[in-house]
Coordinates of C-alpha atoms and ligand atoms in Angstrom, one line a residue:
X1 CA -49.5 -137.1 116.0
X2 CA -48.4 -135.0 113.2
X3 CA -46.8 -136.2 110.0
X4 CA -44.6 -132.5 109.7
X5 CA -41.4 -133.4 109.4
X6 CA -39.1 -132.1 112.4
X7 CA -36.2 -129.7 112.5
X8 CA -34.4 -130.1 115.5
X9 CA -31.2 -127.9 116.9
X10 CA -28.0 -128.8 115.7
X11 CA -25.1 -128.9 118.7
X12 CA -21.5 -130.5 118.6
X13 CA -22.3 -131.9 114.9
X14 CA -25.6 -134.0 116.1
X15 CA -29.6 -133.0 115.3
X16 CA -31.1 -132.6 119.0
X17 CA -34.2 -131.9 120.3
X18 CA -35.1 -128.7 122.4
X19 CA -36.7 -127.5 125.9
X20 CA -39.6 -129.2 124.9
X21 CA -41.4 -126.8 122.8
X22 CA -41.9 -126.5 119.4
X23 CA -43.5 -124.1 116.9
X24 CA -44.8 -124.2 113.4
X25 CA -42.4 -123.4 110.4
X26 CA -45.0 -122.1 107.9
X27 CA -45.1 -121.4 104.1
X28 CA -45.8 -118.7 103.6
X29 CA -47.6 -118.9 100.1
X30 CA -50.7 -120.8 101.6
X31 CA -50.4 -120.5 105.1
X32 CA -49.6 -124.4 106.1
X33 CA -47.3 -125.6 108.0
X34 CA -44.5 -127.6 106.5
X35 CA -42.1 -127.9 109.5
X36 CA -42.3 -128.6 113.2
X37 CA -39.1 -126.7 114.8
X38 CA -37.8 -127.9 118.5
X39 CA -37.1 -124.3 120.3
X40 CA -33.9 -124.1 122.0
X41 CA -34.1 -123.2 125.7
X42 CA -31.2 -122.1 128.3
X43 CA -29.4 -125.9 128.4
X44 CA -29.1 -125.7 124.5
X45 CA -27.8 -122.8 124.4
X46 CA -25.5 -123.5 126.7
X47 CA -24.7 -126.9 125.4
X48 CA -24.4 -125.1 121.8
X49 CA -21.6 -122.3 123.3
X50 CA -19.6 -125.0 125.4
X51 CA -19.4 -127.7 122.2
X52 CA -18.0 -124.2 120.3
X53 CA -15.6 -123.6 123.1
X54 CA -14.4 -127.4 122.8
X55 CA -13.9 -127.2 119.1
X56 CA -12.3 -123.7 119.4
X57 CA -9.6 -125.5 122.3
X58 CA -9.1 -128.2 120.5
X59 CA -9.6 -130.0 116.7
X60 CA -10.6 -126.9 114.9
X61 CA -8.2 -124.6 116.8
X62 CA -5.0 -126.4 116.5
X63 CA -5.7 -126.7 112.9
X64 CA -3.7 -125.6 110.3
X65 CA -5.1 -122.5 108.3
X66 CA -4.5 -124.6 104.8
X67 CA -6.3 -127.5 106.2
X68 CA -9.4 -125.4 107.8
X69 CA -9.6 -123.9 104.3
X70 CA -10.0 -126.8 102.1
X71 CA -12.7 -128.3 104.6
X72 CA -14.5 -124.7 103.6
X73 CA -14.0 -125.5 99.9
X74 CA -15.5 -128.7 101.2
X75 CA -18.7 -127.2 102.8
X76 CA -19.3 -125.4 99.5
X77 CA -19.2 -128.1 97.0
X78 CA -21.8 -130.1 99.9
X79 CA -24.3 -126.9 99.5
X80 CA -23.9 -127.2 95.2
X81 CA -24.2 -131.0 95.7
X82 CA -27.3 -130.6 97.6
X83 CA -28.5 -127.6 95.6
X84 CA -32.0 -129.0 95.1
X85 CA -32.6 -129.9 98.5
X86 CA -31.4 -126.3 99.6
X87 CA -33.4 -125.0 96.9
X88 CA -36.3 -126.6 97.6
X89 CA -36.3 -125.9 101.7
X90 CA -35.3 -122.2 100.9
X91 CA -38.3 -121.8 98.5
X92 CA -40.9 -123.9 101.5
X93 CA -39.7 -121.4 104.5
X94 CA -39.7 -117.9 102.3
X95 CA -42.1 -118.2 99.0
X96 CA -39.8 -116.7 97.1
X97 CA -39.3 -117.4 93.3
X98 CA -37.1 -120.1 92.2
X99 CA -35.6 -117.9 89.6
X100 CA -34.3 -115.9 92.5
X101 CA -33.4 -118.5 95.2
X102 CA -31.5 -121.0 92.5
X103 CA -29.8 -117.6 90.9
X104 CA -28.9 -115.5 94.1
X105 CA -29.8 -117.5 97.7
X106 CA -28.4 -121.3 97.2
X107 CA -25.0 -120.5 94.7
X108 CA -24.1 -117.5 96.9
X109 CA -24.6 -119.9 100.1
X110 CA -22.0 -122.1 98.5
X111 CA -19.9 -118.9 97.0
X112 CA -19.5 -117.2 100.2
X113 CA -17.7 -120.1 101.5
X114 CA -15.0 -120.1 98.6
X115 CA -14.7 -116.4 98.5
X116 CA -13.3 -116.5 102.6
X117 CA -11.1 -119.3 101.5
X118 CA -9.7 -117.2 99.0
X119 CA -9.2 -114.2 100.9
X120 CA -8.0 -115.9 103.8
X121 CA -5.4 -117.9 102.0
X122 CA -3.8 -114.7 101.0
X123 CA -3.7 -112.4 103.7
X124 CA -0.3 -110.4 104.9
X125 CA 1.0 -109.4 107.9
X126 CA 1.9 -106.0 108.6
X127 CA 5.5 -105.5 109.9
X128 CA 7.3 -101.9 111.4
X129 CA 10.6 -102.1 112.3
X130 CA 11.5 -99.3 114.8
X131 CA 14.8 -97.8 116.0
X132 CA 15.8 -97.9 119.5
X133 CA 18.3 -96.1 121.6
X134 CA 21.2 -98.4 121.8
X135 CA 20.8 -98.5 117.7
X136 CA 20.1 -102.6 117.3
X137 CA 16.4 -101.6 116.5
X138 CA 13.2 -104.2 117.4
X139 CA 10.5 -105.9 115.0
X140 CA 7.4 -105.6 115.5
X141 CA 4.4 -107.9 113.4
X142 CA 0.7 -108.1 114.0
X143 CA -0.3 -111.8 114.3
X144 CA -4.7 -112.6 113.8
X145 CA -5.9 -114.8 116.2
X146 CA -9.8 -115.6 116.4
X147 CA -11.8 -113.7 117.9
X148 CA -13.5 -116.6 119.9
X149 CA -17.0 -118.2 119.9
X150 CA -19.1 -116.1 118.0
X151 CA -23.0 -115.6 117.7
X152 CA -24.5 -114.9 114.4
X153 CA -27.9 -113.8 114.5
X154 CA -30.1 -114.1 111.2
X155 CA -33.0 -112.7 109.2
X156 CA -35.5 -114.3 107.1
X157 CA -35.2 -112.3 103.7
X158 CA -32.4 -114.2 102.2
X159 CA -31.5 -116.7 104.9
X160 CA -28.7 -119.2 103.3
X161 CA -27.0 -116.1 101.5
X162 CA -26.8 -113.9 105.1
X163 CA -25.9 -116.4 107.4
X164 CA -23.3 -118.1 105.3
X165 CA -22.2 -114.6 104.5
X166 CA -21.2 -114.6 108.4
X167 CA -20.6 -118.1 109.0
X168 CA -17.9 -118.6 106.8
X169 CA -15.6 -115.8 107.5
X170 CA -16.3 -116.6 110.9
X171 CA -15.1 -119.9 110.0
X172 CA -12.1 -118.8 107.9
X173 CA -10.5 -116.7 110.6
X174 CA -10.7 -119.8 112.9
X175 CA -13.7 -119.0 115.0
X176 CA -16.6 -121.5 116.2
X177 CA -20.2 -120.6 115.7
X178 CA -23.5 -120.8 117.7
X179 CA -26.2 -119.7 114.7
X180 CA -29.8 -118.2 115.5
X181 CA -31.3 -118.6 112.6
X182 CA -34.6 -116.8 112.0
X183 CA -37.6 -118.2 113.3
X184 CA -39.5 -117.8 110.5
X185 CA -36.5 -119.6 107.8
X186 CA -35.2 -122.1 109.9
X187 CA -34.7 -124.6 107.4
X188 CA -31.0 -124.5 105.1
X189 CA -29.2 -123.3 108.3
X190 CA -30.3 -127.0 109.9
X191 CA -29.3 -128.2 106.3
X192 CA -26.0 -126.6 106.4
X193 CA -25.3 -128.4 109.3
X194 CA -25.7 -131.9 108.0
X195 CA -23.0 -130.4 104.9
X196 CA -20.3 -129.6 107.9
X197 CA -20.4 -133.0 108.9
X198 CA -20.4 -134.4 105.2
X199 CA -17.0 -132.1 104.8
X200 CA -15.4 -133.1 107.9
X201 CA -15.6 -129.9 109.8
X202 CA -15.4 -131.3 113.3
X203 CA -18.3 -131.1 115.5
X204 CA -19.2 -128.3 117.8
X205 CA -17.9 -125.9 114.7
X206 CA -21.1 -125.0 113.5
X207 CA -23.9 -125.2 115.8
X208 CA -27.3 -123.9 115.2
X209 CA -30.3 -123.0 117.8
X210 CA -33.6 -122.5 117.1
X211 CA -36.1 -119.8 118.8
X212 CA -37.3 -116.7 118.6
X213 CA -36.1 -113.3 120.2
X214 CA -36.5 -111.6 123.3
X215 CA -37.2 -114.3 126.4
X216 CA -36.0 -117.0 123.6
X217 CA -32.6 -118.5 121.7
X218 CA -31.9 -114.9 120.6
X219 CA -32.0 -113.5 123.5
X220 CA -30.1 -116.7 125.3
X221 CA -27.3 -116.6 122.9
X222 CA -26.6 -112.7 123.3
X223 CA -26.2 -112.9 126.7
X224 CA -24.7 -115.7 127.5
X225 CA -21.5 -115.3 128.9
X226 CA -18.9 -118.2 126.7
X227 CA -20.1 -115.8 123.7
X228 CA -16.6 -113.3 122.0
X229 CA -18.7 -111.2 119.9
X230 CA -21.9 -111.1 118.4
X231 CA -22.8 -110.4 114.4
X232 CA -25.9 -109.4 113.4
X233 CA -28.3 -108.9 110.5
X234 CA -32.0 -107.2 110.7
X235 CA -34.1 -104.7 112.2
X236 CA -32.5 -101.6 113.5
X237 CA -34.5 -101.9 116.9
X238 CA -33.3 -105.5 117.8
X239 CA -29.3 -104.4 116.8
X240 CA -30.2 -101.6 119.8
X241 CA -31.4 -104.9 121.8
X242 CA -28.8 -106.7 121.5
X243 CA -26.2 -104.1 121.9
X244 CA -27.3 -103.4 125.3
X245 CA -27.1 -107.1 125.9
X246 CA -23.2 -106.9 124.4
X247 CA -22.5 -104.8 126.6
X248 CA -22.5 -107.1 129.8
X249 CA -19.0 -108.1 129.3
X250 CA -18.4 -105.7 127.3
X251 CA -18.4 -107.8 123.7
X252 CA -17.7 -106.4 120.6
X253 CA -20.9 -106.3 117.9
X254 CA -21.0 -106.3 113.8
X255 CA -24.4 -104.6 112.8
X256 CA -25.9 -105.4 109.4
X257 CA -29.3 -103.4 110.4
X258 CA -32.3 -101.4 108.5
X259 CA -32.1 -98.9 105.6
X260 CA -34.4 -96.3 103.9
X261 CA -32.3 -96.5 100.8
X262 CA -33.2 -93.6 97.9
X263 CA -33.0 -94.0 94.0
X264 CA -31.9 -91.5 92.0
X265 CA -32.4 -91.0 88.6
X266 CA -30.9 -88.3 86.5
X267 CA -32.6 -87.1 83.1
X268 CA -29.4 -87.7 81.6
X269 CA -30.0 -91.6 82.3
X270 CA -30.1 -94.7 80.2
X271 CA -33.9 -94.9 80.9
X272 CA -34.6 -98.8 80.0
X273 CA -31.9 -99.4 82.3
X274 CA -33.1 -97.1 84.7
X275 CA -36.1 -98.6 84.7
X276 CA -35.1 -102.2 84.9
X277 CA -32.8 -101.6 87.8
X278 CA -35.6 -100.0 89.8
X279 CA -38.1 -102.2 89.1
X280 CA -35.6 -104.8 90.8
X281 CA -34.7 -102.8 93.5
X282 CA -38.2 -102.0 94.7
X283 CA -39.5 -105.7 94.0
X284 CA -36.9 -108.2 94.2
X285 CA -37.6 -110.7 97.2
X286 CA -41.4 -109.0 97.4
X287 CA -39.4 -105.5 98.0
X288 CA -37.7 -107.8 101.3
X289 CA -34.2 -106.9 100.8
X290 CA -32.4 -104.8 103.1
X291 CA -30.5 -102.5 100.1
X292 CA -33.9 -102.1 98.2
X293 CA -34.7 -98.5 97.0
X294 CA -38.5 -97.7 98.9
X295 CA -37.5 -93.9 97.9
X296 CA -36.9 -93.2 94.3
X297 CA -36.2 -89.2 93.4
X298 CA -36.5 -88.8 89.8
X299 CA -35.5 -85.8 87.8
X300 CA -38.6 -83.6 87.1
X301 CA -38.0 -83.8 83.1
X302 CA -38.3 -87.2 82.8
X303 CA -41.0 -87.3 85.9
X304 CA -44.3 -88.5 84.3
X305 CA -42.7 -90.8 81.8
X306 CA -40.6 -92.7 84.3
X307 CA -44.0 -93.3 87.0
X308 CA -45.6 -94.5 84.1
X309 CA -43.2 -97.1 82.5
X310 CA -42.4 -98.1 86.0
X311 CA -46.1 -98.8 87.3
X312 CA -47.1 -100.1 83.9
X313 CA -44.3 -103.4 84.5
X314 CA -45.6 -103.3 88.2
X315 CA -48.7 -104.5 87.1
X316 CA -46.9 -107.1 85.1
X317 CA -45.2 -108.5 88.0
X318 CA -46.5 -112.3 87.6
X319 CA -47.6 -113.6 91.7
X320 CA -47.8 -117.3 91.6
X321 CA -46.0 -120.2 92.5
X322 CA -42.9 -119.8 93.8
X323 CA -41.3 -123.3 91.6
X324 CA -42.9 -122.3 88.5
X325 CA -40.4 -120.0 86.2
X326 CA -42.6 -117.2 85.3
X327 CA -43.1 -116.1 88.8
X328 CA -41.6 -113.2 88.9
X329 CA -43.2 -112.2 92.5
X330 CA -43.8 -114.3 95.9
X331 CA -46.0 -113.3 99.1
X332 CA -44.4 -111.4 102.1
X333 CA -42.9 -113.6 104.6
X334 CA -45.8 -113.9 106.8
X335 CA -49.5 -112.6 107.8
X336 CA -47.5 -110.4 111.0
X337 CA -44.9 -108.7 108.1
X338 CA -48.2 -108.2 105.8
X339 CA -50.3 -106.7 108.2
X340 CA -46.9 -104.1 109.5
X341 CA -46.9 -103.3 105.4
X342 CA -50.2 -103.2 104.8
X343 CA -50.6 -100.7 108.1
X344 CA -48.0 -98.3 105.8
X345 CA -50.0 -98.7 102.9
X346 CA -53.0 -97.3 104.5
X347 CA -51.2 -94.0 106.7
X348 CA -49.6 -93.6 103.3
X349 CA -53.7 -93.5 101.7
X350 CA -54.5 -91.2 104.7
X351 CA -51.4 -88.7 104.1
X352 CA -52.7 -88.2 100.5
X353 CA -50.7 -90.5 98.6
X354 CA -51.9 -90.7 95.0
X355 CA -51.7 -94.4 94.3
X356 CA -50.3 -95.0 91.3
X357 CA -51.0 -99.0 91.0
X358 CA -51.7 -101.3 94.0
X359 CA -52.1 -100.3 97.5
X360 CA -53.7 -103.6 98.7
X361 CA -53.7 -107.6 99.2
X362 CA -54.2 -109.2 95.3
X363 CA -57.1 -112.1 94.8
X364 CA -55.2 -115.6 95.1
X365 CA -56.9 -118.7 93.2
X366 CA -56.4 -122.1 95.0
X367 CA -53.7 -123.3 96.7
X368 CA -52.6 -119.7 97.6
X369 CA -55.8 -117.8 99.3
X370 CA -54.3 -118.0 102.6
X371 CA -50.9 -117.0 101.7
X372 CA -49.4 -113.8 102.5
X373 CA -50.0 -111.9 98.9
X374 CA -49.8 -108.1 98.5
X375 CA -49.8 -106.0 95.4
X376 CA -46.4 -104.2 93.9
X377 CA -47.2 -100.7 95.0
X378 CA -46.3 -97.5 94.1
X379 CA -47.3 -94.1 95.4
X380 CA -46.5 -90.2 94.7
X381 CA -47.3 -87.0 96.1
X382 CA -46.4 -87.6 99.8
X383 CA -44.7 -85.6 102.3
X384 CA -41.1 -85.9 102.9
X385 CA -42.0 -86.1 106.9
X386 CA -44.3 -89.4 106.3
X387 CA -44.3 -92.5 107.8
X388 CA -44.4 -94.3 104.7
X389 CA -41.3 -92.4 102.9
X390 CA -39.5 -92.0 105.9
X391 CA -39.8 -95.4 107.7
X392 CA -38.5 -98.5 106.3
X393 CA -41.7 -101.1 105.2
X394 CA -40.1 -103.5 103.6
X395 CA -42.5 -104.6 100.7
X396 CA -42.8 -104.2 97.5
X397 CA -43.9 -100.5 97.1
X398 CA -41.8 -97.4 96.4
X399 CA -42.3 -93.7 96.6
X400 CA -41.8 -92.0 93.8
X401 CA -41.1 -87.7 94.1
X402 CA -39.7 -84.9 91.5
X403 CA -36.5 -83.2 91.9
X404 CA -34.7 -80.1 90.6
X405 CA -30.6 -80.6 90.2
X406 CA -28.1 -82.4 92.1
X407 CA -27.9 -80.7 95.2
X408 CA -31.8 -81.1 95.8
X409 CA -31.4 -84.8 95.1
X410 CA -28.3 -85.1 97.5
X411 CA -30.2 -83.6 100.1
X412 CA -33.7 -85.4 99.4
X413 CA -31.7 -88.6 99.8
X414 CA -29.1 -88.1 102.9
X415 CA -32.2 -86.8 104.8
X416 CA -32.6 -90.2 106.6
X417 CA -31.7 -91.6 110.0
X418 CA -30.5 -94.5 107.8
X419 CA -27.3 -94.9 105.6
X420 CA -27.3 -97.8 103.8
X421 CA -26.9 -98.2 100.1
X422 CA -28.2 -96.0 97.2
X423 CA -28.3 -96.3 93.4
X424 CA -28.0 -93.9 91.0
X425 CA -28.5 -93.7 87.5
X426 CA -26.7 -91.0 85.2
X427 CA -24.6 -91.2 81.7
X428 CA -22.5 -88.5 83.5
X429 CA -19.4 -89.1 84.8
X430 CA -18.5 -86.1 86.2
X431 CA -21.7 -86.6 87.9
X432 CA -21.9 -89.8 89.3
X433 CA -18.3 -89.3 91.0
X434 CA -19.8 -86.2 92.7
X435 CA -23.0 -87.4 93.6
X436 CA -21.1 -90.6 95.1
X437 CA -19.2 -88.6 97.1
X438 CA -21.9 -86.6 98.8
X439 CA -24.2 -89.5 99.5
X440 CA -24.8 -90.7 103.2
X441 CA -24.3 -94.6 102.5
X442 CA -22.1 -97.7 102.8
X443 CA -22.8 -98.9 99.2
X444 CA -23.4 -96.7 96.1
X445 CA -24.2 -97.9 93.0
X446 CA -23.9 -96.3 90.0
X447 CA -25.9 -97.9 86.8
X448 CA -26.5 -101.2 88.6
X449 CA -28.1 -102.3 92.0
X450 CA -27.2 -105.3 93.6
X451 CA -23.6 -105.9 91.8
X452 CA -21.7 -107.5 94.8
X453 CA -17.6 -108.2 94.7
X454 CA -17.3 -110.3 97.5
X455 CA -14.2 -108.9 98.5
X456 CA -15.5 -105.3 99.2
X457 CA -16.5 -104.0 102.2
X458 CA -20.2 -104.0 102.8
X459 CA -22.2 -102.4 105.3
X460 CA -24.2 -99.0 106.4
X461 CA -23.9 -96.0 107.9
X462 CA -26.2 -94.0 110.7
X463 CA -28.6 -96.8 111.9
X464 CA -28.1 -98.8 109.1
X465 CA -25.3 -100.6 111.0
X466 CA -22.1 -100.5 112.6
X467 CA -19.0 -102.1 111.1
X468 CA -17.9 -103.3 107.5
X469 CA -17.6 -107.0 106.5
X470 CA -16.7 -108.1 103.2
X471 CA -12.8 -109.0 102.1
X472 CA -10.6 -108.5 104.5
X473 CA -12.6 -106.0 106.1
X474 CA -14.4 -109.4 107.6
X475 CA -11.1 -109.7 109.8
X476 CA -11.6 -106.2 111.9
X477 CA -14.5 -108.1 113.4
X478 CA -13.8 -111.8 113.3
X479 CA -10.2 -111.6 114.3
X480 CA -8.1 -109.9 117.0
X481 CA -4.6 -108.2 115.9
X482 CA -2.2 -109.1 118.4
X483 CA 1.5 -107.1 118.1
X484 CA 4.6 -108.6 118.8
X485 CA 7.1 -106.7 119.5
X486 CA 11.1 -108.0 119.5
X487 CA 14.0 -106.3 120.7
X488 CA 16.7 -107.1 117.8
Ligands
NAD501 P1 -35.4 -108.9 113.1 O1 -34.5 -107.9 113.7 O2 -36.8 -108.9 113.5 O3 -34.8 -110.4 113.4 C1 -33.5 -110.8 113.0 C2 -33.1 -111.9 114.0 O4 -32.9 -111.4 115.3 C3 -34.1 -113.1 114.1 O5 -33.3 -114.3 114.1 C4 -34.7 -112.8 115.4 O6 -35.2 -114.0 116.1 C5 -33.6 -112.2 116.2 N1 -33.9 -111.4 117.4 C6 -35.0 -110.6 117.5 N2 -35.0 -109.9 118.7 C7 -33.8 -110.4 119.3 C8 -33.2 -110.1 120.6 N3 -33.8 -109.2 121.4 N4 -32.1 -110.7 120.9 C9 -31.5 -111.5 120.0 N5 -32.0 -111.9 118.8 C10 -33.2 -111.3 118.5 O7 -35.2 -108.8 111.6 P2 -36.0 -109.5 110.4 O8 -37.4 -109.1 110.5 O9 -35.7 -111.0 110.5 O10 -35.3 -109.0 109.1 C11 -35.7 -107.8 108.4 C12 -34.7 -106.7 108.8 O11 -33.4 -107.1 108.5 C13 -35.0 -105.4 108.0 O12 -34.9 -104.3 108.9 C14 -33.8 -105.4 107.0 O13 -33.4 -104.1 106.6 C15 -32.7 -106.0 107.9 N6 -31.7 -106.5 107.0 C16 -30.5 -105.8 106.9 C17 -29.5 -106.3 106.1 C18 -28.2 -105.5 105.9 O14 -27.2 -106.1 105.4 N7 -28.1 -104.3 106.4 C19 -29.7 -107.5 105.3 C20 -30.9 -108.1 105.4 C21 -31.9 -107.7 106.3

């Protein structure tokens, strides 16, 4: 018998077990396991989608608004309560730094939940009042009703943050969620469970399976039939799975998806800040963050000096252990992610990149051999057309290319089948307005990367995704308008 401890599904406010397998939840800084997760198979899903459908009928749909509110205000004062437990299961499933997860992952879990109570609380109705023949005229007001039961499927890179970031809008609006949390970060979502019930959200609200993809709890959940519209966060490829799985029944989709996002960096710039906001943007998370910058374009002036700065604090990226302050850098998310990055650090050796520092797997001391390490990488001199600059690797590495003006930049970074987010550094104005306004994306930021008001719309262009969450623009997707019309 094992001594793991277990993480079981989470369906109509109770921790249950699965179909009878289970699979290893593994950290990934030394390899071992440190979970044993019960998969979900085709009864829990369906048990997950009809205890939704029960809450959404009954407790948690006759609710009023202000009362469904305050339970969220509830849920996020659990997750700061529990911070160190959150922290500490966050940290086990991803490796990543505590000076990231107890700065960014665990008090954004908790803030996303206050920001849809706030924007919820003060949404208006739009009202047209419209003439009519005989003169008396007719009202008409739009009236948000949930959307239904909704599935939110998540990735591993910052796994409280992005499914929260879902969850409680979902939530807000009145819906009922079935959760598919990643199978590689199945931890806080389990966790956040245990919060709902500490807050009083009544069961069947929340519900979380566990699983994998395709032929598994991803797959289950998209297709299953009680499902009113699926969100999404990850890989390009699976939001094109899943969308052909929406379209039985034909259920409306909210893709959060992949990006190829470019940096662009004027000689005109602040350069320490230049630098610092790059160096975050390509290594943050171990370069795992969905709007980090794997291109950077740098104006040919200031060229040489800026490679050189940059690589020089690459090497000073401290690897290490992920509780200890001074990391600055954990592993990948697993050996599979570290062999797919590791495959684009080699084609980018074999298209002639000139590797400016790193390009391969660091030496580890004791505990962390077996982990899944890899150096901060930076390259130059490849071609526009290859795989490495063109595809998105998700690791900590960058390209780094001259350019001539503004209109070569613009067109260095828009040529990509993604749209995501960019950042762009300049002291000019003038500039930056223009540069915005040509650029191919959903986010642009200008001196800063990563600045996030919750109550702006977020979300990517191209592949990069389809729909905008964020503020009210969360209620396009997790609400349906319904027009009354009266005859005065
Ligand atoms: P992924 O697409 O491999 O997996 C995401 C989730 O989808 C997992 O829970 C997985 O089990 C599930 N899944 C996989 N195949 C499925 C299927 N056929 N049906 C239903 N569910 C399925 O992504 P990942 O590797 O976990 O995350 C990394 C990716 O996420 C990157 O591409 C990154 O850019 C993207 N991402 C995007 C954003 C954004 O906001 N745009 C944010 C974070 C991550």
């Amino acid at each position: 018998m094992s001594n793991l401890a277990e993480i079981r599904n989470f369906i109509d406010g109770v921790h249950v077990a699965g179909c009878g397998r289970t699979f290893e939840d593994r950290n990934p800084v030394d390899n071992q396991p440190v979970a044993l997760v019960h998969e979900a198979g085709e009864g829990e899903v369906d048990r997950a989608v009809a205890a939704a459908r029960r809450a959404l009928k009954g407790p948690w749909g006759r609710m009023p608004q202000a009362e469904r509110i305050a339970l969220l205000r509830r849920v996020a004062e659990g997750i700061n309560k529990r911070f160190d437990e959150f922290l500490r299961a966050e940290i086990l499933d991803t490796g990543k730094p505590v000076l990231i997860a107890a700065h960014i992952d665990i008090p954004r879990g908790a803030a996303n939940f206050n920001a849809f109570a706030d924007i919820l609380a003060g949404v208006a109705t739009e009202t047209f009042r419209m003439d009519t023949p005989d003169g008396a005229g007719a009202l008409n007001y739009a009236i948000r009703v949930p959307r239904g039961v909704i599935a939110v499927i998540c990735p591993w890179n910052l796994p409280l943050l992005l499914m929260t970031w879902k969850v409680a809008p979902a939530l807000a609006c009145g819906n009922t969620v079935v959760v598919k949390p990643s199978e590689e970060t199945p931890a806080t979502a389990t966790l956040l469970g245990e919060a709902m019930n500490e807050a009083g959200v009544p069961p069947g609200v929340y519900n979380v399976v566990h699983g994998f993809g395709p032929g598994s709890a991803g797959e289950m959940l998209t297709r299953h039939p009680g499902i009113d519209g699926i969100t999404f966060t990850g890989e390009t490829r699976t939001g094109s799975a899943i969308m052909k799985a929406a379209a039985d029944g034909v259920r409306p989709v909210s893709f959060e998806l992949g990006g190829k996002n470019a940096g662009l960096v004027f000689a005109d710039c602040d350069f320490n800040a230049a630098i610092d906001g790059t160096m975050r943007s390509v290594f943050a998370n171990c370069g795992q963050v969905c709007l980090g910058t794997e291109r950077i374009y740098v104006e040919r002036p200031i060229f040489a000096r800026f490679v050189e700065t940059l690589a020089e604090k690459a090497r000073k990226l401290a690897l290490g252990d992920p509780f200890d302050k001074k990391t600055s850098m954990g592993p990948l998310i697993s050996h599979e992610h570290r062999a797919k990055v590791l495959g684009y650090y080699r084609k980018a050796r074999e298209d002639g990149a000139e590797i400016i520092t790193g390009g391969g797997v660091p030496e580890m001391k004791a505990p962390y051999g077996d982990g899944a390490w890899i150096e901060p990488t930076i390259w130059t001199g490849l071609a526009e057309d290859s795989a490495a600059v063109r595809e998105e690797i998700f690791g900590p590495c960058c390209h780094v290319r001259p350019f001539d003006g503004e209109d070569e930049a613009l067109a260095l970074a828009n040529d990509s089948p993604y749209g995501l987010a960019t950042a762009i550094w300049t002291t000019d104005l003038a500039r930056a307005h223009r540069v915005a306004a040509g650029i191919e994306v959903g986010i642009c930021w200008v001196n800063s990367w990563f600045l996030r008001d919750l109550r702006t719309p977020f979300g990517g262009m191209k592949q990069s995704g389809i729909g905008r969450e964020g503020g009210v623009h969360s209620l396009e997707f997790y609400t349906e308008l319904r027009n009354v019309c009266i005859k005065l």
